[in-house]
Amino acid sequence: MKINITETVLRDAQQSLIATRMNYNEFEAILEKMDSVGFYSIECWGGATFDSCLRFLNEDPWERLRKIKSIVKNTKLQMLLRGQNILGYKHYPDDVVRKFIQLSVKNGIDIIRIFDALNDYRNIKVSVEETVKCGAHAQGCIVYTTSPIHNLDKYVELAKQLESMGVNSICVKDMAGIMGPGEAYNLIKAIKNVVKLPIYLHTHSTTGLAPMTYLKAIEAGCDGIDTAISSFSGGTSQPATESMNYGLKQLGFTTGLNENMLKEINDFFKPLKDKYIKSGLLDPYVLGTETDALVYQIPGGMLSNLISQLKQQNSISRLDEVLLEMPKVRKDLGYPPLVTPMSQMVGVQSVTNVLLGERYKNISKEVKAYVRGEYGLAPGDINPGLIKKILGDEKPILTRFADTLLPEFNKIKNVIKDMAMSDEDVLSYILFPQITEKFLNEKDDKKAVKVSYTIRKV
Ligand code: CO
């Protein structure tokens, strides 16, 4: 049986280990080899790469994608998309979502992995539809988490919903690496029993369970897994590509990967890893095995963000308290899976609750918006006391939040006029206005343009 391998070094692995700070120039020279080794796909865009390019690397993310595509001609390029959030942290109107997908495909993306943090599929419907319409592969996600309200039946129900929405494949996405081999086996088996589509599993090595989890998932019929070339594997990243390949082949599975070339690819990334360790960008802490995550459910990027957030506030000694506070905040919010943007919301609120010495003394505007229903339906019940505190007598939104948004692509394109050289620039601006404005002005030395507009219909 053939197992599809998706290589994550250019997206999730570097996002989980080094806060997505790898420059295009640092990996350009290995792309051709990565294209010929036999990966099913290379995850290289979306997630935090877009934001990081503009904010930290002085790179145009669209140009990065085009450059990758010009070298990677045979292997499918894959991206991660947060449904109606696109790559940002709030909901965008449908016209922006559609335009973003059209241009992602036009610039080189073949597979779009689409998720909603709350598994509220009203929030991925438009993305899935547009991806299919553009002739690309729409992979719908089931965001995996454990809680008193999540069970096998619920996940099987989600898989059926995805199939009926017309996705091309399904990815079970465990961003925290908390899924054990038993759970993986039962879950993949149960989904395979009711759904005809290929099933992929995405997990992280954080807790050390991942290779066992992958193997049992594959035994249950899983069609593909995500791995990272070994120098950027382990810890909060994915299991090593070479090790999974070795083990799977020994058990009679085929992967289509060429071992010699995998070694050459890894030899290329090794010195980069050394460089990031020396510069402090790669904290060896995130490379270890963190079994506390089995209790606290800390996803790959979240633990490293939390550590740097606490370090900045000279409060790293409070890490244990924050880790204890986090599950409580999560319960108050109706057990959302800890994936972007929920992981940031729960993380920041937990840090605030601990550092201020009083719970919910300050509530972030994101948590307020969540409780108001602007992110979709919470998986479980939100703490009524918290609802009261935030909403007072106001009623939460029960419809799809994007239905309350007016189209804005053309409106903003008109307002920012020649600051943007292309529709791609306009989208960058809509997603990250301040940093894109700075980026485009520095790039072209144009005058800053001030923009004001309203996007709410009601
Ligand atoms: Co991930």
CSV table of C-alpha atoms and ligand atoms in Angstrom, one decimal:
chain,number,residue,atom,x,y,z
A,1,MET,CA,0.0,0.0,0.0
A,2,LYS,CA,1.2,3.5,-0.9
A,3,ILE,CA,1.5,6.1,1.9
A,4,ASN,CA,1.6,9.7,0.8
A,5,ILE,CA,4.2,11.8,2.5
A,6,THR,CA,3.8,15.5,2.9
A,7,GLU,CA,7.0,17.3,3.8
A,8,THR,CA,6.5,20.2,6.2
A,9,VAL,CA,9.9,21.8,6.7
A,10,LEU,CA,9.0,24.9,4.7
A,11,ARG,CA,5.8,25.6,6.7
A,12,ASP,CA,4.7,23.8,9.8
A,13,ALA,CA,8.1,22.5,10.9
A,14,GLN,CA,9.8,25.9,10.8
A,15,GLN,CA,6.6,27.5,12.2
A,16,SER,CA,6.7,25.2,15.2
A,17,LEU,CA,10.4,25.4,15.8
A,18,ILE,CA,11.7,28.8,14.7
A,19,ALA,CA,8.5,31.0,14.6
A,20,THR,CA,8.5,30.9,10.8
A,21,ARG,CA,11.7,32.9,10.3
A,22,MET,CA,13.3,30.9,7.4
A,23,ASN,CA,14.1,33.2,4.5
A,24,TYR,CA,13.4,32.2,0.9
A,25,ASN,CA,17.1,32.6,0.1
A,26,GLU,CA,18.0,30.2,2.8
A,27,PHE,CA,16.1,27.3,1.2
A,28,GLU,CA,16.0,28.1,-2.5
A,29,ALA,CA,19.0,26.0,-3.4
A,30,ILE,CA,17.4,22.8,-2.1
A,31,LEU,CA,14.0,23.2,-3.8
A,32,GLU,CA,14.9,21.3,-7.0
A,33,LYS,CA,16.0,18.3,-5.0
A,34,MET,CA,12.9,18.5,-2.8
A,35,ASP,CA,10.9,18.4,-6.0
A,36,SER,CA,12.5,15.1,-7.2
A,37,VAL,CA,12.6,13.1,-4.0
A,38,GLY,CA,9.0,11.8,-4.3
A,39,PHE,CA,7.0,13.7,-1.8
A,40,TYR,CA,3.2,13.6,-2.4
A,41,SER,CA,3.2,17.3,-1.6
A,42,ILE,CA,5.3,20.0,0.0
A,43,GLU,CA,3.6,22.2,2.5
A,44,CYS,CA,5.2,25.6,1.9
A,45,TRP,CA,2.6,28.4,2.3
A,46,GLY,CA,-0.2,29.6,4.4
A,47,GLY,CA,-0.4,29.3,8.2
A,48,ALA,CA,2.1,31.9,9.6
A,49,THR,CA,4.3,32.0,6.5
A,50,PHE,CA,2.4,34.9,4.9
A,51,ASP,CA,2.4,37.1,8.0
A,52,SER,CA,6.0,36.3,8.8
A,53,CYS,CA,7.2,37.1,5.3
A,54,LEU,CA,5.7,40.6,5.5
A,55,ARG,CA,6.4,41.3,9.2
A,56,PHE,CA,9.8,39.9,9.7
A,57,LEU,CA,11.5,38.8,6.5
A,58,ASN,CA,10.8,41.7,4.2
A,59,GLU,CA,9.6,39.3,1.6
A,60,ASP,CA,6.5,39.4,-0.5
A,61,PRO,CA,4.7,36.1,0.3
A,62,TRP,CA,3.1,35.9,-3.2
A,63,GLU,CA,6.5,36.3,-4.8
A,64,ARG,CA,7.9,33.5,-2.5
A,65,LEU,CA,5.1,31.3,-3.7
A,66,ARG,CA,5.8,32.1,-7.4
A,67,LYS,CA,9.5,31.5,-6.9
A,68,ILE,CA,8.9,28.1,-5.2
A,69,LYS,CA,6.5,27.1,-8.0
A,70,SER,CA,9.0,28.1,-10.7
A,71,ILE,CA,11.4,25.5,-9.3
A,72,VAL,CA,9.1,22.9,-7.8
A,73,LYS,CA,7.4,21.8,-11.1
A,74,ASN,CA,6.3,18.2,-10.3
A,75,THR,CA,5.4,18.0,-6.7
A,76,LYS,CA,2.1,19.5,-5.5
A,77,LEU,CA,2.4,22.6,-3.4
A,78,GLN,CA,0.2,22.7,-0.4
A,79,MET,CA,-1.0,25.5,1.9
A,80,LEU,CA,-2.9,25.8,5.2
A,81,LEU,CA,-5.9,28.0,5.2
A,82,ARG,CA,-8.1,29.0,8.2
A,83,GLY,CA,-11.4,29.1,6.2
A,84,GLN,CA,-13.2,32.3,6.6
A,85,ASN,CA,-10.2,33.7,8.6
A,86,ILE,CA,-8.0,33.1,5.5
A,87,LEU,CA,-4.6,33.6,7.2
A,88,GLY,CA,-5.6,36.3,9.6
A,89,TYR,CA,-7.3,36.3,12.9
A,90,LYS,CA,-10.8,37.5,12.1
A,91,HIS,CA,-13.5,36.7,9.6
A,92,TYR,CA,-13.4,38.2,6.2
A,93,PRO,CA,-16.2,38.7,3.7
A,94,ASP,CA,-16.8,36.0,1.1
A,95,ASP,CA,-15.5,38.0,-1.8
A,96,VAL,CA,-12.1,38.4,-0.1
A,97,VAL,CA,-12.0,34.7,0.7
A,98,ARG,CA,-12.8,33.8,-2.9
A,99,LYS,CA,-10.3,36.2,-4.3
A,100,PHE,CA,-7.6,35.0,-2.0
A,101,ILE,CA,-8.2,31.4,-3.1
A,102,GLN,CA,-8.3,32.3,-6.8
A,103,LEU,CA,-4.9,34.0,-6.5
A,104,SER,CA,-3.4,31.4,-4.3
A,105,VAL,CA,-4.2,28.8,-7.0
A,106,LYS,CA,-3.1,31.1,-9.8
A,107,ASN,CA,0.3,31.8,-8.1
A,108,GLY,CA,1.0,28.1,-7.6
A,109,ILE,CA,-0.9,26.3,-4.9
A,110,ASP,CA,-2.3,22.8,-5.8
A,111,ILE,CA,-3.7,21.6,-2.4
A,112,ILE,CA,-5.5,23.8,0.0
A,113,ARG,CA,-5.9,22.3,3.5
A,114,ILE,CA,-8.9,24.2,5.0
A,115,PHE,CA,-9.9,24.2,8.7
A,116,ASP,CA,-12.0,26.1,11.1
A,117,ALA,CA,-10.8,26.3,14.6
A,118,LEU,CA,-14.2,25.4,16.0
A,119,ASN,CA,-15.1,22.8,13.3
A,120,ASP,CA,-17.9,25.1,12.5
A,121,TYR,CA,-18.1,24.1,8.8
A,122,ARG,CA,-20.3,27.1,7.9
A,123,ASN,CA,-16.9,28.9,8.1
A,124,ILE,CA,-15.1,26.7,5.5
A,125,LYS,CA,-18.0,26.2,3.1
A,126,VAL,CA,-17.0,29.1,0.8
A,127,SER,CA,-13.3,28.2,0.8
A,128,VAL,CA,-14.0,24.6,-0.1
A,129,GLU,CA,-16.4,25.6,-2.9
A,130,GLU,CA,-14.0,28.2,-4.4
A,131,THR,CA,-11.0,25.8,-4.2
A,132,VAL,CA,-12.9,23.1,-6.1
A,133,LYS,CA,-14.1,25.7,-8.6
A,134,CYS,CA,-10.5,26.9,-9.2
A,135,GLY,CA,-9.6,23.3,-10.0
A,136,ALA,CA,-7.4,22.8,-7.0
A,137,HIS,CA,-7.6,20.0,-4.4
A,138,ALA,CA,-9.7,21.0,-1.3
A,139,GLN,CA,-8.7,19.1,1.8
A,140,GLY,CA,-11.2,19.6,4.6
A,141,CYS,CA,-10.0,19.3,8.2
A,142,ILE,CA,-11.4,17.8,11.3
A,143,VAL,CA,-9.6,19.6,14.1
A,144,TYR,CA,-8.8,17.1,16.7
A,145,THR,CA,-9.0,17.7,20.4
A,146,THR,CA,-10.0,15.9,23.5
A,147,SER,CA,-12.5,17.1,26.0
A,148,PRO,CA,-15.5,15.9,27.9
A,149,ILE,CA,-17.7,16.9,24.9
A,150,HIS,CA,-15.6,15.4,22.0
A,151,ASN,CA,-16.1,11.8,21.1
A,152,LEU,CA,-15.8,9.3,18.2
A,153,ASP,CA,-19.4,9.8,17.0
A,154,LYS,CA,-18.9,13.5,16.8
A,155,TYR,CA,-15.8,13.1,14.6
A,156,VAL,CA,-17.5,10.6,12.3
A,157,GLU,CA,-20.4,13.1,11.9
A,158,LEU,CA,-17.9,15.8,11.0
A,159,ALA,CA,-16.3,13.5,8.4
A,160,LYS,CA,-19.7,12.9,6.8
A,161,GLN,CA,-20.4,16.6,6.7
A,162,LEU,CA,-17.0,17.3,4.9
A,163,GLU,CA,-17.8,14.6,2.3
A,164,SER,CA,-21.2,16.1,1.6
A,165,MET,CA,-19.6,19.5,1.2
A,166,GLY,CA,-17.5,18.1,-1.7
A,167,VAL,CA,-14.0,18.1,-0.3
A,168,ASN,CA,-11.4,16.0,-2.2
A,169,SER,CA,-9.9,14.5,0.9
A,170,ILE,CA,-10.0,14.8,4.7
A,171,CYS,CA,-7.3,15.7,7.1
A,172,VAL,CA,-7.5,14.9,10.8
A,173,LYS,CA,-5.5,17.6,12.3
A,174,ASP,CA,-4.0,17.2,15.7
A,175,MET,CA,-2.0,20.4,16.2
A,176,ALA,CA,-1.1,19.5,19.8
A,177,GLY,CA,0.3,16.0,19.2
A,178,ILE,CA,-2.0,14.6,21.8
A,179,MET,CA,-3.6,11.8,19.8
A,180,GLY,CA,-2.5,8.4,20.9
A,181,PRO,CA,-2.1,5.3,18.7
A,182,GLY,CA,-5.3,3.7,20.1
A,183,GLU,CA,-7.3,6.9,19.4
A,184,ALA,CA,-5.8,7.2,15.9
A,185,TYR,CA,-6.6,3.6,15.0
A,186,ASN,CA,-10.2,3.9,16.2
A,187,LEU,CA,-10.8,7.3,14.7
A,188,ILE,CA,-9.3,6.5,11.2
A,189,LYS,CA,-11.1,3.2,11.1
A,190,ALA,CA,-14.4,4.8,12.1
A,191,ILE,CA,-14.1,7.5,9.4
A,192,LYS,CA,-12.9,5.1,6.8
A,193,ASN,CA,-16.0,2.9,7.5
A,194,VAL,CA,-18.4,5.7,6.5
A,195,VAL,CA,-16.4,7.9,4.1
A,196,LYS,CA,-14.9,7.0,0.7
A,197,LEU,CA,-12.4,9.9,0.5
A,198,PRO,CA,-8.6,9.7,1.2
A,199,ILE,CA,-7.8,10.4,4.8
A,200,TYR,CA,-4.7,12.2,6.0
A,201,LEU,CA,-3.4,12.6,9.5
A,202,HIS,CA,-1.4,15.6,10.7
A,203,THR,CA,0.2,15.6,14.1
A,204,HIS,CA,3.2,16.9,16.1
A,205,SER,CA,6.0,15.1,18.0
A,206,THR,CA,5.4,17.3,21.0
A,207,THR,CA,4.4,14.5,23.4
A,208,GLY,CA,6.4,11.8,21.7
A,209,LEU,CA,3.4,9.8,20.6
A,210,ALA,CA,3.4,10.8,16.9
A,211,PRO,CA,5.3,7.9,15.2
A,212,MET,CA,3.2,5.3,17.1
A,213,THR,CA,0.1,7.3,16.2
A,214,TYR,CA,1.0,7.5,12.6
A,215,LEU,CA,1.7,3.8,12.4
A,216,LYS,CA,-1.6,2.8,13.9
A,217,ALA,CA,-3.5,5.3,11.8
A,218,ILE,CA,-1.9,3.8,8.7
A,219,GLU,CA,-2.8,0.3,9.8
A,220,ALA,CA,-6.4,1.6,10.1
A,221,GLY,CA,-6.2,2.8,6.4
A,222,CYS,CA,-4.9,6.3,6.7
A,223,ASP,CA,-3.7,7.4,3.2
A,224,GLY,CA,-1.0,9.9,4.1
A,225,ILE,CA,0.9,11.6,6.8
A,226,ASP,CA,2.9,14.8,7.4
A,227,THR,CA,6.6,14.6,8.3
A,228,ALA,CA,9.6,16.9,8.5
A,229,ILE,CA,13.1,16.3,7.3
A,230,SER,CA,15.0,15.1,10.3
A,231,SER,CA,17.1,18.2,11.2
A,232,PHE,CA,13.8,20.1,11.5
A,233,SER,CA,11.8,17.3,13.1
A,234,GLY,CA,10.8,16.2,16.6
A,235,GLY,CA,9.7,18.2,19.5
A,236,THR,CA,6.9,20.7,18.5
A,237,SER,CA,7.5,19.8,14.9
A,238,GLN,CA,6.6,16.6,13.0
A,239,PRO,CA,8.2,13.2,13.2
A,240,ALA,CA,11.3,12.8,10.9
A,241,THR,CA,10.6,12.0,7.3
A,242,GLU,CA,13.5,9.6,7.0
A,243,SER,CA,12.6,7.6,10.1
A,244,MET,CA,8.9,7.2,9.1
A,245,ASN,CA,10.0,6.3,5.6
A,246,TYR,CA,12.4,3.7,6.9
A,247,GLY,CA,9.9,2.2,9.3
A,248,LEU,CA,7.1,2.1,6.8
A,249,LYS,CA,9.2,0.5,4.1
A,250,GLN,CA,10.3,-2.2,6.6
A,251,LEU,CA,6.6,-3.1,7.2
A,252,GLY,CA,5.9,-3.4,3.5
A,253,PHE,CA,4.4,0.0,2.7
A,254,THR,CA,5.6,2.1,-0.2
A,255,THR,CA,6.3,5.8,0.1
A,256,GLY,CA,7.9,6.5,-3.3
A,257,LEU,CA,10.8,8.4,-1.5
A,258,ASN,CA,14.4,8.2,-2.5
A,259,GLU,CA,16.6,7.7,0.7
A,260,ASN,CA,19.8,9.0,-0.8
A,261,MET,CA,18.1,12.2,-1.8
A,262,LEU,CA,16.5,12.5,1.6
A,263,LYS,CA,19.9,12.4,3.1
A,264,GLU,CA,21.1,15.2,0.8
A,265,ILE,CA,18.1,17.3,1.7
A,266,ASN,CA,18.8,16.8,5.4
A,267,ASP,CA,22.5,17.6,4.9
A,268,PHE,CA,21.3,20.9,3.4
A,269,PHE,CA,19.1,21.8,6.3
A,270,LYS,CA,21.6,20.7,9.1
A,271,PRO,CA,23.8,23.9,9.0
A,272,LEU,CA,20.6,26.0,9.0
A,273,LYS,CA,19.5,24.4,12.2
A,274,ASP,CA,22.9,25.0,13.8
A,275,LYS,CA,22.7,28.6,12.7
A,276,TYR,CA,19.2,29.0,14.3
A,277,ILE,CA,20.4,27.4,17.5
A,278,LYS,CA,23.4,29.7,17.7
A,279,SER,CA,21.3,32.8,17.1
A,280,GLY,CA,18.9,31.7,19.8
A,281,LEU,CA,16.0,31.5,17.3
A,282,LEU,CA,15.7,27.8,17.9
A,283,ASP,CA,15.3,27.2,21.6
A,284,PRO,CA,16.4,23.6,22.3
A,285,TYR,CA,13.5,23.4,24.7
A,286,VAL,CA,11.0,23.0,21.9
A,287,LEU,CA,13.0,20.0,20.5
A,288,GLY,CA,12.4,17.9,23.6
A,289,THR,CA,9.5,15.7,24.5
A,290,GLU,CA,6.9,17.5,26.5
A,291,THR,CA,4.5,15.0,28.1
A,292,ASP,CA,2.8,17.8,30.0
A,293,ALA,CA,1.1,18.6,26.7
A,294,LEU,CA,-1.0,15.4,27.2
A,295,VAL,CA,-2.6,17.2,30.2
A,296,TYR,CA,-2.5,20.8,28.9
A,297,GLN,CA,-2.9,20.3,25.2
A,298,ILE,CA,-0.2,22.7,24.1
A,299,PRO,CA,0.1,22.8,20.3
A,300,GLY,CA,3.5,23.1,18.5
A,301,GLY,CA,3.7,26.9,18.0
A,302,MET,CA,1.8,27.7,21.2
A,303,LEU,CA,4.4,26.5,23.7
A,304,SER,CA,7.2,28.4,22.1
A,305,ASN,CA,5.1,31.6,21.8
A,306,LEU,CA,4.1,31.3,25.4
A,307,ILE,CA,7.7,30.9,26.5
A,308,SER,CA,8.8,33.9,24.6
A,309,GLN,CA,5.8,36.0,25.8
A,310,LEU,CA,6.6,35.2,29.4
A,311,LYS,CA,10.3,35.8,28.9
A,312,GLN,CA,9.5,39.3,27.4
A,313,GLN,CA,7.5,40.1,30.5
A,314,ASN,CA,10.3,38.7,32.8
A,315,SER,CA,7.8,36.2,34.0
A,316,ILE,CA,9.1,32.9,32.7
A,317,SER,CA,8.9,31.6,36.3
A,318,ARG,CA,5.1,31.7,36.1
A,319,LEU,CA,5.0,29.2,33.2
A,320,ASP,CA,3.7,26.4,35.4
A,321,GLU,CA,0.8,28.6,36.7
A,322,VAL,CA,-0.1,29.6,33.2
A,323,LEU,CA,-0.1,25.9,32.1
A,324,LEU,CA,-2.5,25.2,34.9
A,325,GLU,CA,-4.7,28.2,34.1
A,326,MET,CA,-5.0,27.3,30.4
A,327,PRO,CA,-7.4,24.3,30.7
A,328,LYS,CA,-9.6,26.3,33.0
A,329,VAL,CA,-9.9,29.1,30.4
A,330,ARG,CA,-10.5,26.6,27.8
A,331,LYS,CA,-13.4,25.0,29.8
A,332,ASP,CA,-14.9,28.5,30.3
A,333,LEU,CA,-14.9,29.0,26.6
A,334,GLY,CA,-16.7,25.7,25.8
A,335,TYR,CA,-13.7,23.6,25.0
A,336,PRO,CA,-12.4,25.1,21.7
A,337,PRO,CA,-9.6,23.1,20.1
A,338,LEU,CA,-6.3,24.9,20.8
A,339,VAL,CA,-5.5,25.9,17.2
A,340,THR,CA,-5.0,29.3,15.7
A,341,PRO,CA,-6.7,31.7,16.5
A,342,MET,CA,-8.2,29.9,19.6
A,343,SER,CA,-4.7,28.9,20.9
A,344,GLN,CA,-3.6,32.5,20.9
A,345,MET,CA,-6.8,33.6,22.6
A,346,VAL,CA,-6.7,31.0,25.3
A,347,GLY,CA,-2.9,31.5,25.7
A,348,VAL,CA,-3.0,35.3,26.1
A,349,GLN,CA,-6.1,35.2,28.3
A,350,SER,CA,-4.4,32.6,30.6
A,351,VAL,CA,-1.2,34.7,30.8
A,352,THR,CA,-3.3,37.8,31.6
A,353,ASN,CA,-5.3,35.9,34.3
A,354,VAL,CA,-2.1,34.7,36.0
A,355,LEU,CA,0.0,37.9,35.7
A,356,LEU,CA,-2.8,40.2,36.9
A,357,GLY,CA,-3.6,37.9,39.8
A,358,GLU,CA,-7.3,38.0,39.1
A,359,ARG,CA,-9.2,36.0,36.5
A,360,TYR,CA,-10.8,38.0,33.6
A,361,LYS,CA,-9.8,41.3,35.1
A,362,ASN,CA,-8.8,42.2,31.6
A,363,ILE,CA,-10.5,40.4,28.7
A,364,SER,CA,-9.0,40.6,25.2
A,365,LYS,CA,-11.2,41.9,22.4
A,366,GLU,CA,-10.7,38.6,20.6
A,367,VAL,CA,-12.2,36.7,23.5
A,368,LYS,CA,-15.1,39.1,23.7
A,369,ALA,CA,-15.7,38.7,19.9
A,370,TYR,CA,-15.6,34.9,20.4
A,371,VAL,CA,-18.1,35.0,23.2
A,372,ARG,CA,-20.3,37.3,21.0
A,373,GLY,CA,-20.3,34.5,18.4
A,374,GLU,CA,-18.1,36.2,15.8
A,375,TYR,CA,-15.9,33.1,15.3
A,376,GLY,CA,-18.7,30.7,15.0
A,377,LEU,CA,-20.4,28.2,17.3
A,378,ALA,CA,-18.4,27.1,20.4
A,379,PRO,CA,-18.2,23.3,20.6
A,380,GLY,CA,-19.5,23.3,24.1
A,381,ASP,CA,-21.2,25.6,26.5
A,382,ILE,CA,-19.5,28.9,27.4
A,383,ASN,CA,-19.4,29.7,31.1
A,384,PRO,CA,-22.6,31.7,31.7
A,385,GLY,CA,-20.9,34.0,34.1
A,386,LEU,CA,-18.4,35.0,31.5
A,387,ILE,CA,-21.1,35.5,28.9
A,388,LYS,CA,-22.9,37.8,31.3
A,389,LYS,CA,-19.7,39.7,32.1
A,390,ILE,CA,-18.9,40.3,28.4
A,391,LEU,CA,-22.3,40.6,26.8
A,392,GLY,CA,-24.5,41.9,29.5
A,393,ASP,CA,-28.0,41.8,28.0
A,394,GLU,CA,-26.7,41.7,24.4
A,395,LYS,CA,-27.6,38.6,22.4
A,396,PRO,CA,-24.8,36.5,20.8
A,397,ILE,CA,-24.7,36.1,17.0
A,398,LEU,CA,-26.1,32.7,16.0
A,399,THR,CA,-25.9,33.0,12.2
A,400,ARG,CA,-22.7,32.7,10.1
A,401,PHE,CA,-20.7,35.8,11.0
A,402,ALA,CA,-19.5,36.4,7.4
A,403,ASP,CA,-23.1,36.9,6.4
A,404,THR,CA,-23.0,40.2,8.3
A,405,LEU,CA,-20.0,41.4,6.3
A,406,LEU,CA,-20.2,43.5,3.2
A,407,PRO,CA,-18.0,42.7,0.1
A,408,GLU,CA,-14.8,44.7,0.6
A,409,PHE,CA,-12.1,43.7,-2.0
A,410,ASN,CA,-13.0,46.4,-4.6
A,411,LYS,CA,-13.8,48.9,-2.0
A,412,ILE,CA,-10.3,48.6,-0.4
A,413,LYS,CA,-8.6,48.3,-3.8
A,414,ASN,CA,-10.1,51.7,-4.7
A,415,VAL,CA,-9.1,53.3,-1.4
A,416,ILE,CA,-5.5,52.2,-1.4
A,417,LYS,CA,-5.2,52.9,-5.1
A,418,ASP,CA,-1.6,52.8,-6.4
A,419,MET,CA,0.0,51.7,-3.1
A,420,ALA,CA,-0.9,48.3,-4.4
A,421,MET,CA,0.7,47.1,-7.6
A,422,SER,CA,-1.5,44.1,-7.9
A,423,ASP,CA,-4.6,42.3,-6.6
A,424,GLU,CA,-2.2,40.2,-4.6
A,425,ASP,CA,-1.0,43.4,-2.8
A,426,VAL,CA,-4.6,44.4,-2.1
A,427,LEU,CA,-5.1,41.0,-0.4
A,428,SER,CA,-1.9,41.3,1.6
A,429,TYR,CA,-3.2,44.7,2.7
A,430,ILE,CA,-6.7,43.4,3.6
A,431,LEU,CA,-5.1,40.6,5.7
A,432,PHE,CA,-2.4,42.7,7.4
A,433,PRO,CA,-3.0,46.4,6.8
A,434,GLN,CA,-0.3,48.0,8.9
A,435,ILE,CA,2.6,45.7,8.0
A,436,THR,CA,1.6,45.5,4.4
A,437,GLU,CA,1.5,49.3,4.1
A,438,LYS,CA,4.9,49.5,5.7
A,439,PHE,CA,6.2,46.7,3.4
A,440,LEU,CA,4.8,48.2,0.2
A,441,ASN,CA,6.0,51.7,1.1
A,442,GLU,CA,9.5,50.6,1.9
A,443,LYS,CA,9.5,48.5,-1.3
A,444,ASP,CA,8.4,51.2,-3.6
A,445,ASP,CA,9.0,54.3,-1.6
A,446,LYS,CA,5.4,55.3,-2.0
A,447,LYS,CA,3.4,57.7,0.1
A,448,ALA,CA,1.5,56.1,3.0
A,449,VAL,CA,-2.2,55.9,2.4
A,450,LYS,CA,-4.6,56.2,5.3
A,451,VAL,CA,-7.7,54.0,5.0
A,452,SER,CA,-10.9,54.0,6.8
A,453,TYR,CA,-14.0,52.0,5.9
A,454,THR,CA,-16.7,50.1,7.6
A,455,ILE,CA,-17.3,46.4,6.9
A,456,ARG,CA,-20.2,45.5,9.1
A,457,LYS,CA,-23.6,45.3,7.4
A,458,VAL,CA,-25.5,45.4,10.7
B,1,CO,CO,0.6,21.6,12.7
